PDB file of C-alpha atoms and ligand atoms in Angstrom:
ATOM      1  CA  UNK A   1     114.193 123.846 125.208  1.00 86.00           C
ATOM      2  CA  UNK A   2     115.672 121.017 123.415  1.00 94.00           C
ATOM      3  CA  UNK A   3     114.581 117.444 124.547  1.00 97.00           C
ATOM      4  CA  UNK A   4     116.951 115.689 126.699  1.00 98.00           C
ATOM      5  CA  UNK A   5     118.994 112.329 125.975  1.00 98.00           C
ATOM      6  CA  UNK A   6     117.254 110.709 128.336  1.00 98.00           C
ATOM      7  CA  UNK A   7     113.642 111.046 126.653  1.00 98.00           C
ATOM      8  CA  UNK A   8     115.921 110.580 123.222  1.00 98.00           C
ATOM      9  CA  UNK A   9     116.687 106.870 124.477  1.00 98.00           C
ATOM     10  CA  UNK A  10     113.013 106.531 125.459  1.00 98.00           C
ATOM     11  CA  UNK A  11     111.735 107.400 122.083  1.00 98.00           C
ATOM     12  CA  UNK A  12     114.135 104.844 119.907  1.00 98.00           C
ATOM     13  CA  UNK A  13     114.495 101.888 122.609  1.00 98.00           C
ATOM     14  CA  UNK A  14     112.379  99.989 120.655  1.00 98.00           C
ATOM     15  CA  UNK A  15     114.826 100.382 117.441  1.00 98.00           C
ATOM     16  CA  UNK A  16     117.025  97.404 116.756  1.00 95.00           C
ATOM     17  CA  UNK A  17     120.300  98.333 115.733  1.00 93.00           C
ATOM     18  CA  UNK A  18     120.658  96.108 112.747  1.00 93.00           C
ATOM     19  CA  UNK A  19     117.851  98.023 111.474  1.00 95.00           C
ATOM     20  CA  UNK A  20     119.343  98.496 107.851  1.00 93.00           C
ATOM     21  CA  UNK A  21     116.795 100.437 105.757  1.00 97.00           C
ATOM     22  CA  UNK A  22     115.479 104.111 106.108  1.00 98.00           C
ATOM     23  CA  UNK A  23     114.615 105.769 109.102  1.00 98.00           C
ATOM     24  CA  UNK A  24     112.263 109.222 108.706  1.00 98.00           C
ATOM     25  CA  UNK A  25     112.498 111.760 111.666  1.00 98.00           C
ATOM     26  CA  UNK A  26     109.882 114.405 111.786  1.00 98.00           C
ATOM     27  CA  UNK A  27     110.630 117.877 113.463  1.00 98.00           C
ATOM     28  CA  UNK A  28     114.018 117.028 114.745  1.00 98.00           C
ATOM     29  CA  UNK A  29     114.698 120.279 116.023  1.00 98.00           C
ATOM     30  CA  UNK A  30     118.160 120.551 117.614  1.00 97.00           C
ATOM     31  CA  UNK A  31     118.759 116.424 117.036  1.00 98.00           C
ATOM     32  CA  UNK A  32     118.150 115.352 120.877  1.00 98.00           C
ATOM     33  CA  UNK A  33     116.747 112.264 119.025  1.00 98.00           C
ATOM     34  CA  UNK A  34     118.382 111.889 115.924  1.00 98.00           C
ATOM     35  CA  UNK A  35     121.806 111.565 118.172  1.00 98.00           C
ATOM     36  CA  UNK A  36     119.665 108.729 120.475  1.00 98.00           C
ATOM     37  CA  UNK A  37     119.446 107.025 116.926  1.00 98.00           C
ATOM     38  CA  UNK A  38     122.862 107.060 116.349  1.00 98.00           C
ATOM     39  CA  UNK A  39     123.518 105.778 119.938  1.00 98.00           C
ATOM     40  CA  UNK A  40     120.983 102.856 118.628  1.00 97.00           C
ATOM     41  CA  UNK A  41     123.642 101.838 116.525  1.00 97.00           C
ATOM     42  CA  UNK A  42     121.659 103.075 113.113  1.00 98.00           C
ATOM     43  CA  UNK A  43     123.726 104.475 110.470  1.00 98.00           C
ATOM     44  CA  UNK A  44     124.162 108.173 109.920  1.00 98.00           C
ATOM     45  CA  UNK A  45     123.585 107.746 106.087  1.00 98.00           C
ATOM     46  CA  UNK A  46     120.725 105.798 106.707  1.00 98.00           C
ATOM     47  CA  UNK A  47     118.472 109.166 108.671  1.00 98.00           C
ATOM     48  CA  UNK A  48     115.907 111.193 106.795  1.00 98.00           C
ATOM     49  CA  UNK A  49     115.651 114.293 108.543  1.00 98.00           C
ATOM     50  CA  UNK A  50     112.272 116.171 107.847  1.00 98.00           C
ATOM     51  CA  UNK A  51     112.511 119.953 109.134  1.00 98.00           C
ATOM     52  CA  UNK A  52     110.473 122.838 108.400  1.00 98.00           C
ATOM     53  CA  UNK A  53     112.961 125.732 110.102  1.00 98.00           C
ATOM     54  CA  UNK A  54     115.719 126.522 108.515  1.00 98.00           C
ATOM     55  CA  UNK A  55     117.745 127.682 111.080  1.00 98.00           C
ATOM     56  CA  UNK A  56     117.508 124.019 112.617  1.00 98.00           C
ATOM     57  CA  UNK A  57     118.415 122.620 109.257  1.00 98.00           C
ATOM     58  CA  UNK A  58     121.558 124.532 109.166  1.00 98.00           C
ATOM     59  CA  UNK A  59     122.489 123.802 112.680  1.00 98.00           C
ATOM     60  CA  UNK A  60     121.520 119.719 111.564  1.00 98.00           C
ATOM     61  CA  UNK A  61     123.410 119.751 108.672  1.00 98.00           C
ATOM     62  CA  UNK A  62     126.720 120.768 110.622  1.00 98.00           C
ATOM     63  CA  UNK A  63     125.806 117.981 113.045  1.00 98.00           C
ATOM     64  CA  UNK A  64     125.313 115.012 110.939  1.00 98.00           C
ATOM     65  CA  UNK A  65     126.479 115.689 107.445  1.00 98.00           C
ATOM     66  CA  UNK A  66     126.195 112.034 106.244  1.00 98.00           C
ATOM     67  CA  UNK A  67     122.354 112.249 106.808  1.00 98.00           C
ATOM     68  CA  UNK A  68     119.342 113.166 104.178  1.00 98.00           C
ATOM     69  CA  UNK A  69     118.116 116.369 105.774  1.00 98.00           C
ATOM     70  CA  UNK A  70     115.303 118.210 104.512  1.00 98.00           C
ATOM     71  CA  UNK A  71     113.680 121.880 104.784  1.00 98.00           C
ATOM     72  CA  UNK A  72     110.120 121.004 104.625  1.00 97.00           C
ATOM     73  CA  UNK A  73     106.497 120.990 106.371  1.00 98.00           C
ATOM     74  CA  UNK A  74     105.804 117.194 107.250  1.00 98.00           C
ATOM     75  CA  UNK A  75     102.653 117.474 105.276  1.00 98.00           C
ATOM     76  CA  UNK A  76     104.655 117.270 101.896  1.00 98.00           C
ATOM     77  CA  UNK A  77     106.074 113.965 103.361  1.00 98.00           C
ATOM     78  CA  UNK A  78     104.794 112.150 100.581  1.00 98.00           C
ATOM     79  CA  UNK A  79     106.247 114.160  97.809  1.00 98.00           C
ATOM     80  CA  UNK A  80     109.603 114.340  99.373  1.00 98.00           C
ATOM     81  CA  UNK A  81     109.440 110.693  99.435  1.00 98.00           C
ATOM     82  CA  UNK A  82     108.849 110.328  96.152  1.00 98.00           C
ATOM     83  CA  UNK A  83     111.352 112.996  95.257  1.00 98.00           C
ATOM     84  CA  UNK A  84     113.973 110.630  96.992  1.00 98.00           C
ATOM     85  CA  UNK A  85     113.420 107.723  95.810  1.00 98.00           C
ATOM     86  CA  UNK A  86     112.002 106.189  99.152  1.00 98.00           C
ATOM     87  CA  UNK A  87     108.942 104.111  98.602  1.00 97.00           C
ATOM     88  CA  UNK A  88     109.006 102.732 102.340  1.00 97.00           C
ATOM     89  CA  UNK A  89     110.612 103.283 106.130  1.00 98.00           C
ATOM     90  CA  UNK A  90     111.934 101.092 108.282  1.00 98.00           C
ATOM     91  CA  UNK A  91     110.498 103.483 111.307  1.00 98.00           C
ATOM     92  CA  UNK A  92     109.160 106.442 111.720  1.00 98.00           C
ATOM     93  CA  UNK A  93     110.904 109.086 115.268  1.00 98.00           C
ATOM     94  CA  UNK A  94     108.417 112.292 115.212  1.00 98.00           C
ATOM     95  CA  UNK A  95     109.172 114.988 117.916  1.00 98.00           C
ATOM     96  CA  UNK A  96     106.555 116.952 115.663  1.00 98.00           C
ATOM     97  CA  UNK A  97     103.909 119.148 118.140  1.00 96.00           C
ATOM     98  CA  UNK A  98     101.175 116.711 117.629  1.00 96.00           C
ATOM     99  CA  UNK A  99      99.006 118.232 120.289  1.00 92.00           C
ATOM    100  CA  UNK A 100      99.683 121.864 118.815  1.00 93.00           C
ATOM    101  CA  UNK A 101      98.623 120.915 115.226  1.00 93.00           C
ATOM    102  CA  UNK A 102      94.604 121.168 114.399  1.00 94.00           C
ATOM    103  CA  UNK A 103      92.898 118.149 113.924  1.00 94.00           C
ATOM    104  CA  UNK A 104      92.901 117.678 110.232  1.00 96.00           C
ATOM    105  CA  UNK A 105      96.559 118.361 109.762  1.00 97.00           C
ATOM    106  CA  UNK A 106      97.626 116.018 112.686  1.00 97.00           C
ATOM    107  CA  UNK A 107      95.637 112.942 110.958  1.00 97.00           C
ATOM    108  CA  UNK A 108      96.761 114.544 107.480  1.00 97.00           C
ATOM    109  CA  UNK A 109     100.460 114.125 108.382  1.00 98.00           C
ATOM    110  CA  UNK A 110     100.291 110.646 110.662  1.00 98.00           C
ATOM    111  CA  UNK A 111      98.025 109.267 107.727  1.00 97.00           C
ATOM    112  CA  UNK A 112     100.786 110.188 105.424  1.00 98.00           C
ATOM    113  CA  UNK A 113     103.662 108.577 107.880  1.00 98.00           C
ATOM    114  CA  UNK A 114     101.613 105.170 107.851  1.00 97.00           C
ATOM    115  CA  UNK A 115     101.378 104.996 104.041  1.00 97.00           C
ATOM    116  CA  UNK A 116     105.573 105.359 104.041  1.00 98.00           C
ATOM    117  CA  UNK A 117     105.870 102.866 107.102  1.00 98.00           C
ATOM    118  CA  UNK A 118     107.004  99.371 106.781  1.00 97.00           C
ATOM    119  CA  UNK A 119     105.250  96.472 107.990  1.00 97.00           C
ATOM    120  CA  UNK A 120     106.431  96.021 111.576  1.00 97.00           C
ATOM    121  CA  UNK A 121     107.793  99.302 111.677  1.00 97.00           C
ATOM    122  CA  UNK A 122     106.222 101.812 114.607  1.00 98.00           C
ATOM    123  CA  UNK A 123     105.230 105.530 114.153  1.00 98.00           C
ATOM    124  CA  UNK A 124     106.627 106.698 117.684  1.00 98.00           C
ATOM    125  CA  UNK A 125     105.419 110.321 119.011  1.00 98.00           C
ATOM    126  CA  UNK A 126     106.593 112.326 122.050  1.00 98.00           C
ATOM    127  CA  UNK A 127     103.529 113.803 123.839  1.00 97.00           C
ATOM    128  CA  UNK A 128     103.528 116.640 126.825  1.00 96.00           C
ATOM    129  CA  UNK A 129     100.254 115.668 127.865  1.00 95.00           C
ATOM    130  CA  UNK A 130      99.568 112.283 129.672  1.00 95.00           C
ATOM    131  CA  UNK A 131      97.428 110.953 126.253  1.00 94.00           C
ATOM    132  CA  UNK A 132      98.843 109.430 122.675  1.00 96.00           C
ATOM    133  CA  UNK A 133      98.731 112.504 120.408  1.00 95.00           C
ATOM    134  CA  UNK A 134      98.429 110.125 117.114  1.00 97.00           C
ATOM    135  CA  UNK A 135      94.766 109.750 116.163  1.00 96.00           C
ATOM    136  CA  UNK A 136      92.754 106.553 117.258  1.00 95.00           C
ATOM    137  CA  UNK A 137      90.783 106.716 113.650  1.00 95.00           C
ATOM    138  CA  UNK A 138      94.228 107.002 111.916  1.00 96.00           C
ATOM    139  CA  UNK A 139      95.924 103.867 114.000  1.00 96.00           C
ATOM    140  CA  UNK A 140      92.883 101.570 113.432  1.00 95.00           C
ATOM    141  CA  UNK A 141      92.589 102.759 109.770  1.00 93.00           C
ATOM    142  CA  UNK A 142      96.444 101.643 108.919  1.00 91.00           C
ATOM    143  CA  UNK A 143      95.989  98.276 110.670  1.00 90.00           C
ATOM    144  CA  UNK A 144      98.300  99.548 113.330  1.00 94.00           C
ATOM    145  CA  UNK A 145      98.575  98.992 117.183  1.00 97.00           C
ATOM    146  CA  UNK A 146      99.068 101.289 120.254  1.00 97.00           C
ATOM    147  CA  UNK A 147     101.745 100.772 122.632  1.00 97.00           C
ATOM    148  CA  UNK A 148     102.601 103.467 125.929  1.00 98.00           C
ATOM    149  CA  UNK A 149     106.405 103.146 125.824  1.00 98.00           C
ATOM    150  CA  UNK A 150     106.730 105.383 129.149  1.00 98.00           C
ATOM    151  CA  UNK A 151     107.320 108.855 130.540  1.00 98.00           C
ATOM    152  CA  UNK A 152     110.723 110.127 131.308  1.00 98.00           C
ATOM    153  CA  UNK A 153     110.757 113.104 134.134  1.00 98.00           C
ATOM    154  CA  UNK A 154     114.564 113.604 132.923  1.00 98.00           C
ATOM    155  CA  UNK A 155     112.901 116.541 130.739  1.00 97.00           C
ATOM    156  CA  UNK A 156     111.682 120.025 130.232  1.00 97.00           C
ATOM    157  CA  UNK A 157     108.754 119.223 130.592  1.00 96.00           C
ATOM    158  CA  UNK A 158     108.036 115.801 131.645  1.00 97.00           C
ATOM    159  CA  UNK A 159     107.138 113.900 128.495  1.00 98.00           C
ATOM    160  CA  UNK A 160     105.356 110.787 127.841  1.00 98.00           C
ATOM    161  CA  UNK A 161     106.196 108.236 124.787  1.00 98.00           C
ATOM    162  CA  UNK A 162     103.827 106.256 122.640  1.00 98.00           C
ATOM    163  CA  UNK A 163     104.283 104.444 119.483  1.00 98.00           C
ATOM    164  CA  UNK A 164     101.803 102.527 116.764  1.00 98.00           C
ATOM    165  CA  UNK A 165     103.642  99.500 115.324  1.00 98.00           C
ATOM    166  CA  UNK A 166     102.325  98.535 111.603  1.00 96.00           C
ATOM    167  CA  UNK A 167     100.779  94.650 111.557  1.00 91.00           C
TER     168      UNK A 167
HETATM  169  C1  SAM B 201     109.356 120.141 120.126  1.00 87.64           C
HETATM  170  S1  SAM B 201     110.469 120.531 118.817  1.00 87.64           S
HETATM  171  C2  SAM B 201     111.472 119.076 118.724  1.00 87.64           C
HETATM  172  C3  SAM B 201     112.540 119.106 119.737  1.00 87.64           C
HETATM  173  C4  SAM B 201     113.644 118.138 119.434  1.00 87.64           C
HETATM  174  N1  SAM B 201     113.318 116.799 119.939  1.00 87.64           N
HETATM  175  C5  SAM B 201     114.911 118.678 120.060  1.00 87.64           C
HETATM  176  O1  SAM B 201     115.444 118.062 120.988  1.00 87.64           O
HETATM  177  O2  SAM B 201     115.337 119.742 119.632  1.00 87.64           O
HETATM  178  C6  SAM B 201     109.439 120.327 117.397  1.00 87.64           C
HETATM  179  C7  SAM B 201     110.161 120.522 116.067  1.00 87.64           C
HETATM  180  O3  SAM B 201     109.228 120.237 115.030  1.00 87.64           O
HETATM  181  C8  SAM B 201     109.406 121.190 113.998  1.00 87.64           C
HETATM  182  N2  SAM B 201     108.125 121.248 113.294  1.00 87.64           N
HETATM  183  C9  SAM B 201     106.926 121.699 113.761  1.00 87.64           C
HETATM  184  N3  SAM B 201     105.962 121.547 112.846  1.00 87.64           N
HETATM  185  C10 SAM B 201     106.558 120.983 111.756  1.00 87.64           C
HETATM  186  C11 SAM B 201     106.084 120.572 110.482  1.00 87.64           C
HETATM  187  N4  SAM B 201     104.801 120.720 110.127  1.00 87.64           N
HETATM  188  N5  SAM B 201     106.961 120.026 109.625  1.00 87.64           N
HETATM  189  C12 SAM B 201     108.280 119.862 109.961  1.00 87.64           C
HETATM  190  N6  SAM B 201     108.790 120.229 111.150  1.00 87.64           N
HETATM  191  C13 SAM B 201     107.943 120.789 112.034  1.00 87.64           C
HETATM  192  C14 SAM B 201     109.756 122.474 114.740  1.00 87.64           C
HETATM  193  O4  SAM B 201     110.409 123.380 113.890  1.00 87.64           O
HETATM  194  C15 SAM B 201     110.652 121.941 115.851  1.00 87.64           C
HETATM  195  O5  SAM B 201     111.983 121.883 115.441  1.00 87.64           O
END
């Protein structure tokens, strides 16, 4: 079930539009979010659009052509950093299934997002389940701090919001 535009606008409210550098998006899926980015007033050519199915790339790529959109497991978010030239990101959208992914990959990936994250910038995860589904360990370890942005009902199934903004 793709994720509604009302938990879209909850998950990039906290975006300023004349946000000018990269943005990274993890698991976009169908683009529920990527579209609440544009909505933000962020540029098209300014998304980097980390996907590991295919399919969804394809269906993406018709979507927003102007955008950097990649086939690839978050866990190689490093590398594909590297391999574009992107040393840092403004901020960091992940509709990835935190909860879903064991332990070590979860802190793997959001350890990885933190390194590529801006000062200032937030790391902001959907959750289905009323708790933050980024790590406590990797938050205090990247000199980071938790914020509950909310829970939107508008969505199959309800989902709650939270971010880590980078000191
Ligand atoms: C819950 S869906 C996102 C839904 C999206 N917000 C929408 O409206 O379509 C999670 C997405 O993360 C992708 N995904 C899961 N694990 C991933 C990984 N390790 N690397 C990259 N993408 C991943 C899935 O393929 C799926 O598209």
């Amino acid at each position: 079930m793709p994720s509604s535009a009302a938990l879209g606008s909850l998950m990039v409210k906290h975006i300023n539009s004349d946000t000018n550098g990269p943005i990274l998006e993890l698991g976009p899926g169908t683009g529920t979010f990527t579209r609440a980015l544009l909505r933000q007033g962020i540029s098209e050519k300014n998304l980097v659009l980390v996907e590991q199915s295919q399919e969804f790339v394809q269906l993406l790529k018709t979507f927003f052509p102007k955008a950097t959109i990649v086939c690839k497991d978050a866990r190689q978010v490093t590398k594909l950093s590297d391999e574009l030239g992107i040393k840092e990101f403004d901020e960091i959208v992940s509709g990835l299934p935190l909860n879903a992914i064991n332990h070590e990959q979860r802190r793997f990936i959001c350890n990885e997002s933190f390194k590529l994250l801006k000062p200032g910038g937030s790391f902001v995860q959907v959750s289905y389940l009323p708790r933050c589904s980024i790590p406590n360990d990797v938050i205090s370890k990247n000199s980071a701090e938790k914020m509950y942005c909310g829970v939107t009902f508008a969505n199959i199934p309800p989902a709650f919001v939270w971010r880590a903004q980078k000191r």
